[in-house]
XYZ file of C-alpha atoms in Angstrom:
705
model
C 30.608 2.000 -30.532
C 28.281 5.537 -31.130
C 26.385 8.485 -29.700
C 22.987 9.461 -30.705
C 21.992 12.757 -30.881
C 21.479 15.835 -33.084
C 22.609 19.287 -34.880
C 21.851 22.176 -34.335
C 21.306 20.330 -32.015
C 23.460 17.792 -32.552
C 25.701 15.267 -33.424
C 23.153 12.445 -35.453
C 24.273 9.089 -36.125
C 23.089 6.863 -39.400
C 20.591 5.230 -40.246
C 17.667 3.533 -43.225
C 17.612 1.946 -46.777
C 16.096 3.823 -49.581
C 14.517 3.040 -52.678
C 15.867 4.372 -56.015
C 14.999 7.560 -56.815
C 11.939 8.136 -58.903
C 13.672 10.532 -61.087
C 14.781 14.022 -60.763
C 12.997 17.223 -60.865
C 9.953 15.973 -60.631
C 7.982 18.365 -58.288
C 5.081 19.845 -60.514
C 2.938 16.613 -59.488
C 0.736 17.352 -56.352
C 1.733 21.372 -56.029
C -0.257 23.821 -56.593
C 1.114 27.551 -57.315
C -0.270 31.032 -55.967
C -0.523 34.690 -56.411
C 3.800 34.493 -57.397
C 6.582 34.964 -59.862
C 6.319 32.626 -62.240
C 10.542 33.360 -63.198
C 11.422 30.723 -60.378
C 13.522 27.919 -61.028
C 11.199 24.282 -60.269
C 13.280 24.465 -56.748
C 12.017 28.208 -55.948
C 9.175 27.201 -57.460
C 8.386 23.999 -55.678
C 9.006 25.679 -52.145
C 6.587 28.675 -53.160
C 4.086 25.608 -54.245
C 1.412 24.491 -51.795
C 1.669 20.935 -51.225
C -1.635 19.749 -52.635
C -3.195 16.115 -53.796
C -0.847 13.467 -51.692
C -1.921 14.067 -47.750
C -0.932 11.508 -45.285
C -3.241 9.032 -45.321
C -3.048 7.590 -41.703
C -5.810 4.945 -42.862
C -4.682 3.329 -46.063
C -2.233 1.113 -47.209
C 1.131 2.982 -46.897
C 4.733 2.502 -46.994
C 7.066 2.620 -44.884
C 9.022 5.877 -43.632
C 12.136 6.726 -44.988
C 10.835 3.895 -47.309
C 11.833 1.618 -44.288
C 8.917 -1.377 -44.897
C 9.052 -1.988 -42.025
C 8.200 1.268 -40.214
C 4.544 1.678 -42.176
C 3.702 1.099 -38.447
C 4.330 1.880 -34.960
C 5.122 -1.764 -34.294
C 7.842 -1.521 -36.920
C 9.960 0.212 -34.983
C 10.519 -3.480 -32.501
C 10.962 -5.624 -36.125
C 13.794 -3.206 -36.821
C 15.254 -3.094 -33.435
C 15.225 -6.946 -33.242
C 16.365 -7.580 -36.751
C 19.249 -4.817 -36.071
C 20.056 -6.462 -32.345
C 20.462 -10.299 -34.269
C 22.993 -8.969 -36.884
C 24.889 -7.345 -33.947
C 25.333 -10.920 -32.577
C 26.774 -11.871 -35.665
C 28.631 -9.201 -36.476
C 30.037 -9.024 -32.509
C 31.158 -12.903 -32.730
C 32.820 -12.493 -36.684
C 35.128 -9.205 -35.217
C 36.030 -11.128 -31.776
C 36.930 -14.805 -34.635
C 38.354 -12.218 -37.503
C 42.050 -11.616 -37.173
C 43.809 -8.673 -36.689
C 43.724 -6.594 -39.416
C 41.532 -3.479 -41.861
C 39.475 -5.880 -41.766
C 38.627 -5.366 -37.413
C 37.960 -2.134 -38.355
C 35.117 -2.596 -41.759
C 33.736 -4.952 -38.930
C 32.966 -2.437 -36.460
C 31.756 0.424 -38.773
C 29.392 -2.347 -39.538
C 28.262 -3.378 -36.478
C 27.598 0.729 -35.480
C 25.996 1.368 -39.076
C 23.752 -1.233 -37.950
C 22.978 -0.023 -34.423
C 22.844 3.230 -36.078
C 20.507 2.591 -39.278
C 17.420 2.075 -36.009
C 18.809 4.394 -33.446
C 18.806 7.691 -34.925
C 16.061 7.392 -36.984
C 14.228 6.623 -34.246
C 16.026 9.529 -32.425
C 13.854 11.767 -35.315
C 10.941 9.982 -34.894
C 10.700 9.963 -31.204
C 10.661 13.720 -31.275
C 9.100 15.164 -34.920
C 6.384 12.304 -36.023
C 3.158 13.714 -34.954
C 1.903 10.492 -34.134
C 1.983 9.470 -30.448
C 2.242 6.103 -31.233
C 5.015 6.355 -33.767
C 6.772 8.500 -30.849
C 6.961 6.233 -28.090
C 7.789 3.330 -30.656
C 10.692 5.099 -31.722
C 11.933 6.162 -28.018
C 11.528 2.414 -26.513
C 14.110 1.942 -29.943
C 16.516 4.681 -28.583
C 16.668 2.861 -25.029
C 16.875 -0.847 -26.213
C 19.820 0.317 -29.094
C 21.489 2.596 -26.619
C 21.086 0.004 -24.237
C 22.811 -2.415 -26.473
C 25.517 0.380 -26.748
C 26.526 1.071 -23.872
C 27.119 -3.107 -22.723
C 29.499 -3.790 -26.553
C 31.739 -0.342 -25.168
C 31.763 -2.786 -22.178
C 32.571 -6.050 -23.790
C 36.033 -7.090 -22.919
C 35.597 -9.995 -25.672
C 34.937 -7.130 -28.404
C 37.443 -4.908 -27.115
C 40.525 -6.737 -27.095
C 39.423 -7.953 -30.430
C 40.230 -3.985 -31.120
C 42.999 -4.039 -28.582
C 45.297 -6.781 -30.228
C 45.178 -4.410 -33.831
C 46.378 -1.296 -31.864
C 48.505 -3.225 -30.581
C 50.869 -4.708 -33.660
C 52.397 -1.382 -34.463
C 53.524 -2.733 -37.894
C 49.580 -3.728 -38.512
C 49.050 -0.199 -37.755
C 51.810 1.683 -39.711
C 50.627 -0.478 -42.629
C 46.755 1.169 -42.272
C 45.569 4.041 -44.587
C 45.293 6.846 -42.192
C 41.269 7.217 -41.575
C 41.347 3.576 -41.188
C 43.895 4.342 -38.593
C 41.962 7.463 -36.725
C 38.402 5.044 -36.821
C 40.328 2.121 -35.294
C 41.826 4.792 -32.599
C 38.136 6.352 -32.018
C 37.009 3.054 -31.548
C 39.686 2.359 -29.135
C 38.127 5.891 -27.420
C 35.022 4.888 -26.960
C 35.619 1.612 -25.190
C 38.215 3.837 -22.850
C 36.413 6.820 -21.803
C 33.303 4.046 -20.959
C 34.902 2.155 -18.345
C 36.297 -1.015 -20.520
C 39.484 -0.633 -18.226
C 37.148 -1.538 -15.136
C 36.789 -4.919 -13.252
C 33.559 -6.085 -14.092
C 31.571 -5.000 -11.097
C 32.606 -1.282 -11.900
C 31.965 -2.086 -15.578
C 28.345 -3.063 -14.993
C 27.646 0.295 -12.404
C 28.754 2.346 -16.111
C 26.334 1.036 -18.414
C 23.921 1.543 -15.485
C 24.657 5.082 -14.904
C 24.426 5.722 -18.993
C 21.415 4.707 -19.465
C 20.365 6.491 -16.269
C 21.980 9.036 -17.869
C 19.618 8.573 -21.233
C 16.539 8.400 -19.337
C 17.506 11.433 -17.415
C 18.200 13.045 -20.824
C 15.192 12.287 -22.269
C 13.216 13.534 -19.048
C 15.079 16.785 -19.147
C 14.515 17.743 -22.868
C 10.816 16.737 -22.333
C 10.923 19.084 -19.610
C 12.815 22.027 -21.165
C 10.141 22.980 -23.634
C 6.779 21.896 -21.493
C 4.562 25.604 -20.923
C 4.221 26.947 -17.552
C 0.651 27.744 -16.848
C -1.071 30.717 -13.928
C -4.060 31.913 -13.267
C -5.246 34.462 -15.514
C -5.971 36.797 -12.602
C -2.702 37.351 -12.066
C -2.694 39.071 -15.132
C -3.274 42.143 -16.607
C -5.861 41.738 -18.725
C -4.615 43.737 -21.479
C -1.489 41.494 -21.619
C -3.747 37.804 -21.972
C -4.447 37.753 -25.502
C -1.191 38.239 -26.376
C -0.850 34.385 -24.612
C -3.209 30.894 -24.701
C -6.094 31.056 -22.716
C -7.241 27.458 -21.090
C -9.949 27.742 -18.818
C -9.239 29.888 -15.608
C -5.742 29.770 -16.834
C -2.760 31.187 -18.642
C 0.022 29.236 -21.198
C 3.062 30.049 -21.527
C 5.244 28.076 -23.913
C 8.480 30.542 -24.358
C 9.514 33.454 -23.978
C 8.033 36.295 -26.313
C 11.741 38.265 -26.919
C 10.244 39.796 -29.630
C 7.125 41.327 -28.115
C 6.517 44.884 -28.114
C 4.436 45.464 -24.718
C 7.597 44.972 -22.191
C 5.195 43.988 -19.953
C 4.623 41.202 -22.241
C 8.313 40.031 -21.937
C 8.717 40.976 -18.580
C 5.713 38.242 -18.159
C 6.373 35.631 -20.507
C 10.263 36.042 -18.931
C 8.994 35.122 -15.384
C 6.799 32.516 -15.577
C 7.815 30.436 -18.457
C 10.881 30.561 -15.972
C 9.867 30.156 -13.531
C 11.433 26.903 -11.122
C 9.381 23.613 -11.822
C 10.883 21.707 -8.548
C 10.985 17.890 -10.741
C 12.923 19.227 -13.440
C 15.444 20.792 -10.464
C 15.908 17.758 -9.135
C 16.358 16.201 -12.468
C 18.831 18.433 -14.081
C 20.829 18.338 -10.618
C 20.674 14.629 -11.001
C 22.046 14.549 -14.230
C 24.878 16.530 -13.727
C 25.857 13.947 -10.723
C 25.456 11.176 -12.869
C 27.938 12.545 -15.465
C 30.083 13.525 -13.326
C 29.963 9.658 -11.291
C 30.344 8.709 -14.625
C 33.093 10.795 -15.393
C 35.227 9.978 -12.080
C 34.499 6.122 -12.305
C 36.321 5.762 -16.130
C 38.961 8.168 -15.089
C 38.501 11.427 -15.309
C 38.260 14.540 -12.743
C 35.363 15.669 -14.019
C 33.034 15.248 -16.910
C 34.096 17.990 -18.905
C 37.342 16.714 -18.811
C 35.703 13.396 -20.205
C 33.796 15.676 -22.849
C 36.507 17.345 -24.551
C 38.503 13.887 -25.644
C 39.359 14.420 -28.809
C 38.314 17.997 -29.768
C 40.326 20.963 -31.074
C 39.565 22.319 -27.586
C 40.605 19.041 -26.124
C 40.374 20.079 -22.380
C 38.306 22.495 -20.198
C 41.194 24.776 -19.506
C 41.329 25.659 -22.500
C 38.118 26.361 -23.455
C 37.864 28.655 -20.261
C 41.176 30.036 -21.625
C 39.288 30.694 -25.009
C 36.438 32.484 -23.454
C 37.752 34.401 -20.664
C 39.929 35.805 -22.907
C 36.992 37.003 -25.883
C 34.654 37.793 -22.406
C 37.821 40.096 -22.225
C 37.805 41.432 -25.403
C 34.068 42.199 -25.228
C 33.680 44.228 -22.136
C 33.876 47.079 -23.627
C 32.108 46.917 -26.610
C 29.256 44.915 -24.734
C 28.971 47.870 -22.449
C 28.268 50.114 -25.416
C 25.790 47.742 -26.314
C 24.155 48.065 -23.239
C 24.317 51.531 -23.191
C 22.560 52.074 -26.383
C 19.424 49.775 -25.665
C 19.380 51.383 -22.385
C 18.803 54.485 -24.127
C 16.223 53.787 -26.581
C 14.423 51.851 -23.257
C 14.463 55.211 -21.848
C 13.635 56.839 -25.151
C 10.332 54.539 -25.558
C 9.567 53.641 -21.894
C 10.661 56.546 -19.905
C 9.039 55.360 -16.791
C 10.830 52.124 -16.538
C 14.134 52.150 -18.186
C 16.323 49.659 -16.129
C 17.360 46.956 -18.469
C 16.616 43.824 -17.965
C 16.908 39.959 -19.109
C 13.806 40.438 -21.275
C 14.677 43.669 -22.764
C 17.665 42.709 -25.406
C 16.762 41.015 -28.373
C 13.336 43.640 -28.784
C 15.076 46.690 -28.248
C 18.465 46.099 -30.468
C 15.722 44.687 -33.480
C 13.846 48.260 -32.371
C 17.781 50.060 -32.871
C 18.114 48.031 -35.982
C 14.843 48.925 -37.487
C 15.697 52.450 -36.929
C 18.866 52.942 -37.779
C 18.984 51.142 -40.822
C 15.347 51.149 -41.736
C 15.307 47.079 -41.723
C 11.841 46.346 -40.936
C 10.392 42.689 -41.492
C 8.047 43.428 -43.437
C 9.858 45.392 -45.662
C 12.192 42.492 -45.915
C 10.131 39.092 -46.030
C 8.547 39.764 -49.638
C 11.730 39.824 -50.771
C 12.726 36.364 -48.714
C 9.951 33.594 -50.086
C 11.321 30.540 -49.083
C 11.203 29.874 -52.872
C 13.879 32.560 -53.297
C 16.264 31.545 -50.357
C 16.049 28.150 -51.154
C 16.658 28.941 -54.810
C 19.785 31.480 -53.282
C 21.031 28.270 -51.823
C 20.620 25.993 -55.240
C 22.345 28.958 -57.207
C 25.703 28.988 -54.150
C 25.695 25.625 -54.366
C 26.167 25.045 -58.136
C 28.529 28.496 -58.423
C 30.583 26.862 -55.664
C 30.265 23.172 -55.492
C 29.235 21.805 -58.930
C 25.676 21.071 -56.488
C 22.367 21.409 -57.301
C 19.115 20.513 -56.051
C 15.903 18.042 -57.682
C 12.992 18.199 -55.324
C 11.201 14.632 -55.760
C 7.623 13.533 -54.595
C 7.932 11.413 -51.931
C 6.550 7.632 -51.624
C 3.092 7.526 -49.918
C 4.109 6.529 -46.044
C 7.865 7.717 -46.839
C 7.173 10.833 -45.060
C 5.181 11.770 -41.782
C 3.460 15.449 -43.002
C 2.329 16.209 -45.856
C 3.810 19.517 -46.185
C 7.462 17.714 -46.080
C 9.117 17.981 -49.086
C 12.161 15.692 -50.583
C 15.800 16.936 -52.272
C 17.850 15.504 -53.964
C 21.241 16.507 -53.509
C 22.889 15.682 -57.549
C 26.361 16.634 -58.403
C 27.460 17.897 -61.571
C 29.934 15.387 -62.349
C 29.256 12.768 -59.668
C 25.916 12.481 -59.582
C 22.951 11.893 -56.795
C 25.367 12.406 -53.334
C 22.118 11.917 -51.437
C 18.736 13.264 -49.872
C 17.393 15.841 -47.662
C 14.251 15.195 -46.262
C 13.172 19.694 -45.425
C 10.285 19.606 -42.871
C 10.385 23.285 -42.681
C 6.842 23.910 -41.100
C 5.679 24.900 -37.738
C 2.891 21.766 -36.341
C 1.519 20.777 -33.017
C 3.750 19.088 -31.100
C 6.726 19.890 -33.209
C 9.732 21.014 -30.930
C 10.861 24.936 -31.496
C 13.860 24.614 -32.580
C 15.896 23.742 -35.992
C 17.885 20.859 -36.326
C 19.379 19.018 -38.172
C 19.318 14.977 -37.800
C 21.650 12.053 -39.803
C 19.158 9.623 -40.985
C 21.573 7.215 -42.617
C 25.414 8.117 -42.816
C 27.737 7.768 -45.791
C 29.975 4.889 -46.045
C 31.787 2.211 -48.665
C 29.811 -0.965 -48.545
C 31.442 -4.105 -49.566
C 29.997 -4.719 -52.816
C 32.275 -1.094 -53.344
C 28.745 1.261 -53.964
C 28.543 4.262 -51.577
C 25.703 4.043 -48.370
C 24.315 7.314 -49.672
C 23.609 9.631 -46.781
C 20.163 10.543 -45.671
C 19.404 13.806 -43.504
C 16.494 15.568 -42.081
C 16.166 19.642 -41.667
C 13.603 20.701 -39.117
C 12.617 24.413 -38.751
C 9.437 25.983 -37.731
C 8.819 28.296 -40.528
C 5.177 29.876 -40.804
C 2.688 28.355 -43.446
C 2.283 29.850 -46.332
C -1.068 32.308 -46.638
C -4.087 32.351 -48.864
C -2.668 35.449 -50.727
C 1.523 33.997 -50.381
C 3.950 32.017 -50.223
C 5.890 31.135 -47.114
C 8.129 34.744 -46.392
C 10.593 34.311 -43.975
C 12.099 37.459 -42.035
C 15.759 38.288 -42.037
C 16.971 35.789 -38.951
C 14.483 32.863 -40.335
C 16.971 33.230 -43.779
C 19.767 33.180 -41.600
C 18.685 29.909 -39.886
C 18.046 27.967 -42.810
C 21.384 28.810 -44.278
C 23.306 27.489 -40.951
C 21.050 24.280 -41.662
C 22.274 23.563 -44.447
C 25.473 24.125 -43.769
C 24.491 21.056 -41.707
C 22.917 19.155 -44.770
C 26.017 19.623 -47.309
C 28.554 18.786 -44.482
C 26.606 15.448 -44.634
C 26.007 14.890 -48.103
C 29.588 15.865 -49.354
C 31.406 13.891 -46.469
C 32.536 10.816 -48.553
C 34.677 8.830 -45.907
C 34.903 4.622 -46.025
C 33.758 5.012 -42.842
C 29.877 6.034 -41.490
C 31.310 5.959 -37.958
C 33.112 9.530 -39.040
C 30.798 10.095 -41.933
C 29.731 14.135 -41.808
C 28.840 15.716 -38.845
C 30.215 12.224 -36.874
C 32.780 15.022 -35.784
C 33.988 16.644 -32.776
C 31.542 19.087 -31.484
C 33.532 22.119 -31.883
C 34.284 21.938 -35.485
C 30.915 20.663 -36.365
C 29.843 23.960 -35.588
C 31.820 25.343 -38.246
C 30.496 24.581 -41.932
C 27.047 25.639 -40.666
C 28.262 28.902 -38.898
C 30.865 29.690 -42.563
C 26.958 29.479 -44.111
C 26.161 32.715 -42.102
C 28.495 34.539 -43.498
C 27.293 33.387 -47.130
C 24.021 35.016 -45.584
C 25.102 38.347 -44.743
C 26.778 39.146 -47.916
C 25.476 40.910 -49.936
C 26.767 39.604 -53.544
C 24.882 36.186 -52.507
C 21.861 37.736 -51.403
C 21.748 39.557 -54.684
C 21.209 36.681 -55.893
C 17.750 35.333 -55.039
C 16.619 37.938 -52.533
C 13.051 38.634 -55.070
C 9.530 40.094 -55.013
C 7.632 37.056 -54.626
C 4.744 39.157 -56.807
C 7.186 41.038 -59.214
C 10.443 39.178 -59.497
C 11.913 42.136 -58.401
C 15.148 42.202 -57.135
C 16.065 43.633 -53.675
C 17.155 46.949 -54.293
C 21.573 47.171 -53.245
C 20.958 49.658 -50.579
C 18.585 47.075 -48.829
C 20.521 44.493 -48.927
C 23.433 46.621 -48.236
C 21.322 47.503 -45.093
C 20.985 44.470 -44.296
C 24.012 43.397 -43.709
C 25.671 46.179 -41.795
C 22.937 45.713 -39.449
C 23.922 42.675 -38.408
C 26.212 44.245 -36.850
C 24.366 45.811 -34.193
C 24.374 44.843 -30.915
C 26.521 41.992 -31.941
C 29.377 42.067 -28.884
C 25.987 41.864 -26.421
C 24.519 39.099 -28.214
C 27.929 37.483 -28.345
C 28.672 37.663 -24.415
C 24.921 36.335 -24.030
C 26.498 33.326 -25.478
C 30.176 32.927 -23.515
C 27.466 33.489 -20.220
C 25.911 30.164 -21.897
C 29.214 28.951 -22.520
C 30.851 29.120 -19.088
C 27.329 27.812 -17.070
C 28.071 24.447 -19.025
C 31.288 24.920 -18.142
C 31.123 25.208 -14.388
C 28.020 23.067 -13.781
C 30.347 20.107 -15.677
C 33.590 20.953 -13.909
C 34.143 19.991 -10.088
C 31.634 18.963 -8.108
C 29.864 18.134 -5.205
C 29.194 21.750 -7.210
C 29.900 24.189 -4.327
C 26.274 26.289 -4.310
C 22.672 24.865 -6.178
C 22.870 25.280 -9.613
C 20.630 28.317 -9.483
C 22.691 30.378 -7.708
C 26.015 28.898 -9.634
C 23.833 30.648 -12.842
C 23.122 34.545 -10.739
C 26.749 34.638 -9.420
C 27.495 33.896 -13.165
C 24.636 35.731 -15.196
C 25.869 38.859 -13.068
C 29.902 38.230 -13.418
C 29.744 38.009 -17.212
C 26.826 39.419 -18.837
C 26.226 41.861 -17.060
C 22.532 42.182 -16.392
C 20.800 40.905 -13.449
C 19.175 37.685 -12.523
C 15.460 38.036 -11.768
C 14.433 36.014 -8.502
C 12.186 33.421 -9.020
C 13.610 32.064 -12.549
C 16.079 29.064 -13.312
C 16.694 29.934 -16.734
C 18.778 26.951 -16.240
C 16.231 24.555 -16.735
C 14.975 25.319 -19.820
C 19.068 24.642 -21.078
C 18.207 22.292 -23.912
C 21.114 22.325 -24.985
C 22.786 20.718 -21.704
C 21.965 17.804 -22.972
C 23.618 17.628 -26.636
C 25.852 20.060 -25.628
C 27.026 19.016 -22.155
C 30.478 20.614 -21.270
C 30.822 21.709 -25.180
C 28.131 24.718 -25.811
C 31.481 26.475 -26.014
C 31.813 25.344 -29.724
C 29.638 27.705 -31.282
C 31.889 30.396 -30.193
C 35.354 28.635 -30.991
C 32.997 27.299 -34.026
C 32.514 30.626 -35.356
C 36.231 31.852 -34.756
C 36.932 29.138 -37.023
C 34.294 29.976 -39.661
C 35.506 33.579 -39.530
C 39.629 32.446 -40.209
C 37.904 30.000 -43.329
C 35.395 32.584 -44.809
C 38.478 35.567 -44.042
C 41.118 33.185 -46.192
C 38.888 31.283 -49.096
C 35.442 33.823 -49.926
C 35.711 37.098 -48.645
C 36.803 38.380 -51.971
C 34.780 36.199 -53.997
C 32.071 34.270 -52.478
C 31.582 32.420 -55.163
C 35.469 31.335 -55.892
C 34.559 27.629 -57.249
C 37.974 26.966 -56.953
C 38.092 27.829 -52.831
C 34.008 26.040 -52.861
C 36.276 22.872 -54.441
C 39.607 23.410 -51.373
C 36.772 23.643 -49.185
C 35.312 20.458 -49.662
C 38.228 18.662 -50.978
C 40.003 19.807 -47.354
C 37.554 19.912 -44.743
C 33.685 18.483 -45.409
C 34.956 15.557 -47.508
C 36.866 13.829 -44.694
C 34.039 14.347 -41.608
C 35.539 13.821 -38.550
C 38.036 11.232 -40.227
C 40.729 13.316 -40.075
C 42.572 16.011 -36.628
C 40.336 18.741 -37.184
C 42.910 20.801 -36.520
C 44.660 19.342 -39.885
C 40.832 20.359 -41.721
C 41.219 23.614 -40.446
C 44.930 24.848 -41.869
C 42.833 26.752 -44.717
C 46.156 28.395 -46.266
C 50.013 27.576 -45.986
C 50.658 30.553 -45.038
C 48.575 29.729 -41.142
C 50.210 26.803 -38.702
C 47.349 24.294 -38.186
C 45.199 25.315 -35.119
C 46.983 25.189 -32.000
C 44.592 26.947 -29.577
C 46.992 27.318 -26.966
C 49.166 29.148 -29.559
C 45.902 31.036 -31.822
C 43.600 32.042 -29.673
C 43.711 35.246 -29.811
C 44.405 35.568 -33.607
C 40.887 33.628 -33.770
C 39.518 35.851 -31.512
C 40.294 39.008 -33.231
C 39.562 37.580 -37.053
C 36.526 36.518 -35.510
C 35.953 40.439 -33.946
C 36.893 42.721 -36.324
C 35.089 42.023 -39.389
């Protein structure tokens, strides 16, 4: 029926009804400006102001999260899930009693929507809410709804009600294309869950799915836990770079940008030191996925996972990745030589290039060659300026504007969360984006898009507006300045906003295919396309202004920044190829011929070129193995498609309204309601994408830009 997840971390499935808007543009109440330029638009000013006045009251009376009354307290998740499960029983009975026809698909979609309204909201809350009680209640709701979903996907009577529709050729021919596709997608969910199996094997499939959900949750938690080491084992002069707790040093990341080689080396070796429990969890997760795939009739989990994607098969994915790797080889070699030369220049006594070096030294090369020291650029990239830039871009390209609204008490989970209404110049309100942008304790260190509620056409003719959350990890403002973004943070903001626009602009009849509910290797196209806008000087020139003086960033600075992105780009892409191939091998033929660490070592040395470091296990931090299992290649394939769309539609004029409207009409509006190959046919001169025919074309477009 559905798959729960996120984008960035990806996927996401619907949730919750919100109260009506309190009024557009009313950002001023409760916000206090600091010493910043006063020439910002309302959106820019709102994001450059410090929230004041309305704080999260943990003890007083409050409304519910996202405006859901039941969720004013953690116990509300049980109420919400019980209501959803009762409605599910009613809808299942109705689906089984309804004669085959379009109404069958509508009931299935309402059934999916009912479960998603709880599951996806809970999927977000379980990792993002600052209160443990809310996180625990949401975790239990996810498990409860997930178990129901797996039971429904093996419910024979429910399956037969849909099968009767698909078996009637005359009826199917009478359906509109979107309804027909949604019916087929629901049937696909049944088939990959083993509906064709006997009763005992169906139960085994349900049990495996539930086990996989639990293992995935455990692996994700373990992937983000810090490692500790006795402090006397680290040189004294680098300890201050980490968190000290008694006699131990806690290391919670790779510190890839640290200028001290020893800090990066220590972080790499300690953070990636193997954890036996996490290793067992990964091995069991991969084994359980393989067992499930074989049980329902697939030779590998990758074959099951890639059904319905642009690539379609793991063989096509490996062909794409190997061809891309071959094309990158010469450039990657040159990049590594350049990085090695910079390390030798700065550290002549230890010039061997190691895996903890490229991110830092490539940054040094960019700064030296193009003079793009982040401290020079950050004052021009205040959060308000960047949000204003997005507002300008979407207004000119799509006729869309942002309006900041004051959330009701209890509607948000942290006082610095901002609520945006997304409004079209003629269509009116399109949906809501909750901006959870700032760092806080226990918040995951990754940028993500979450669907909280998917759009769909309701029975009364109204449209259920989409609601999403964008989660970033930006620094808080200081006493003297608003939040200032590095160029990389600015690009990440644009990327995640691409996902949000996909959700806002999807106008499908069915929530099952709304917005980002589409094949993974297509879902990343809109977000990666936004990176092209973020790296175009014509776009950056529109919003990059000094937060104090309002002065625009000089054109030569914008040009240098955009040019600098090409430095060591091949090495960066080669790293992604390595990750994607590793993911394919882990989800390929089982039993694996070697341990996951031995496979990592072999794949890293073959497809990345830098040596494996003994007693490390990077795969245990590879959290994308959960949400992107067998699909990590999607970033690269989507980049190839996004490159094609950019060159065909926006390269000549990134603000072309006709091209923007066409992009919305032919790609974004359909969500997953059309075959992705048809949606990436961006030109009458270009055929619909067939990866067996056009792999080289897309690689060439991506590399030679």
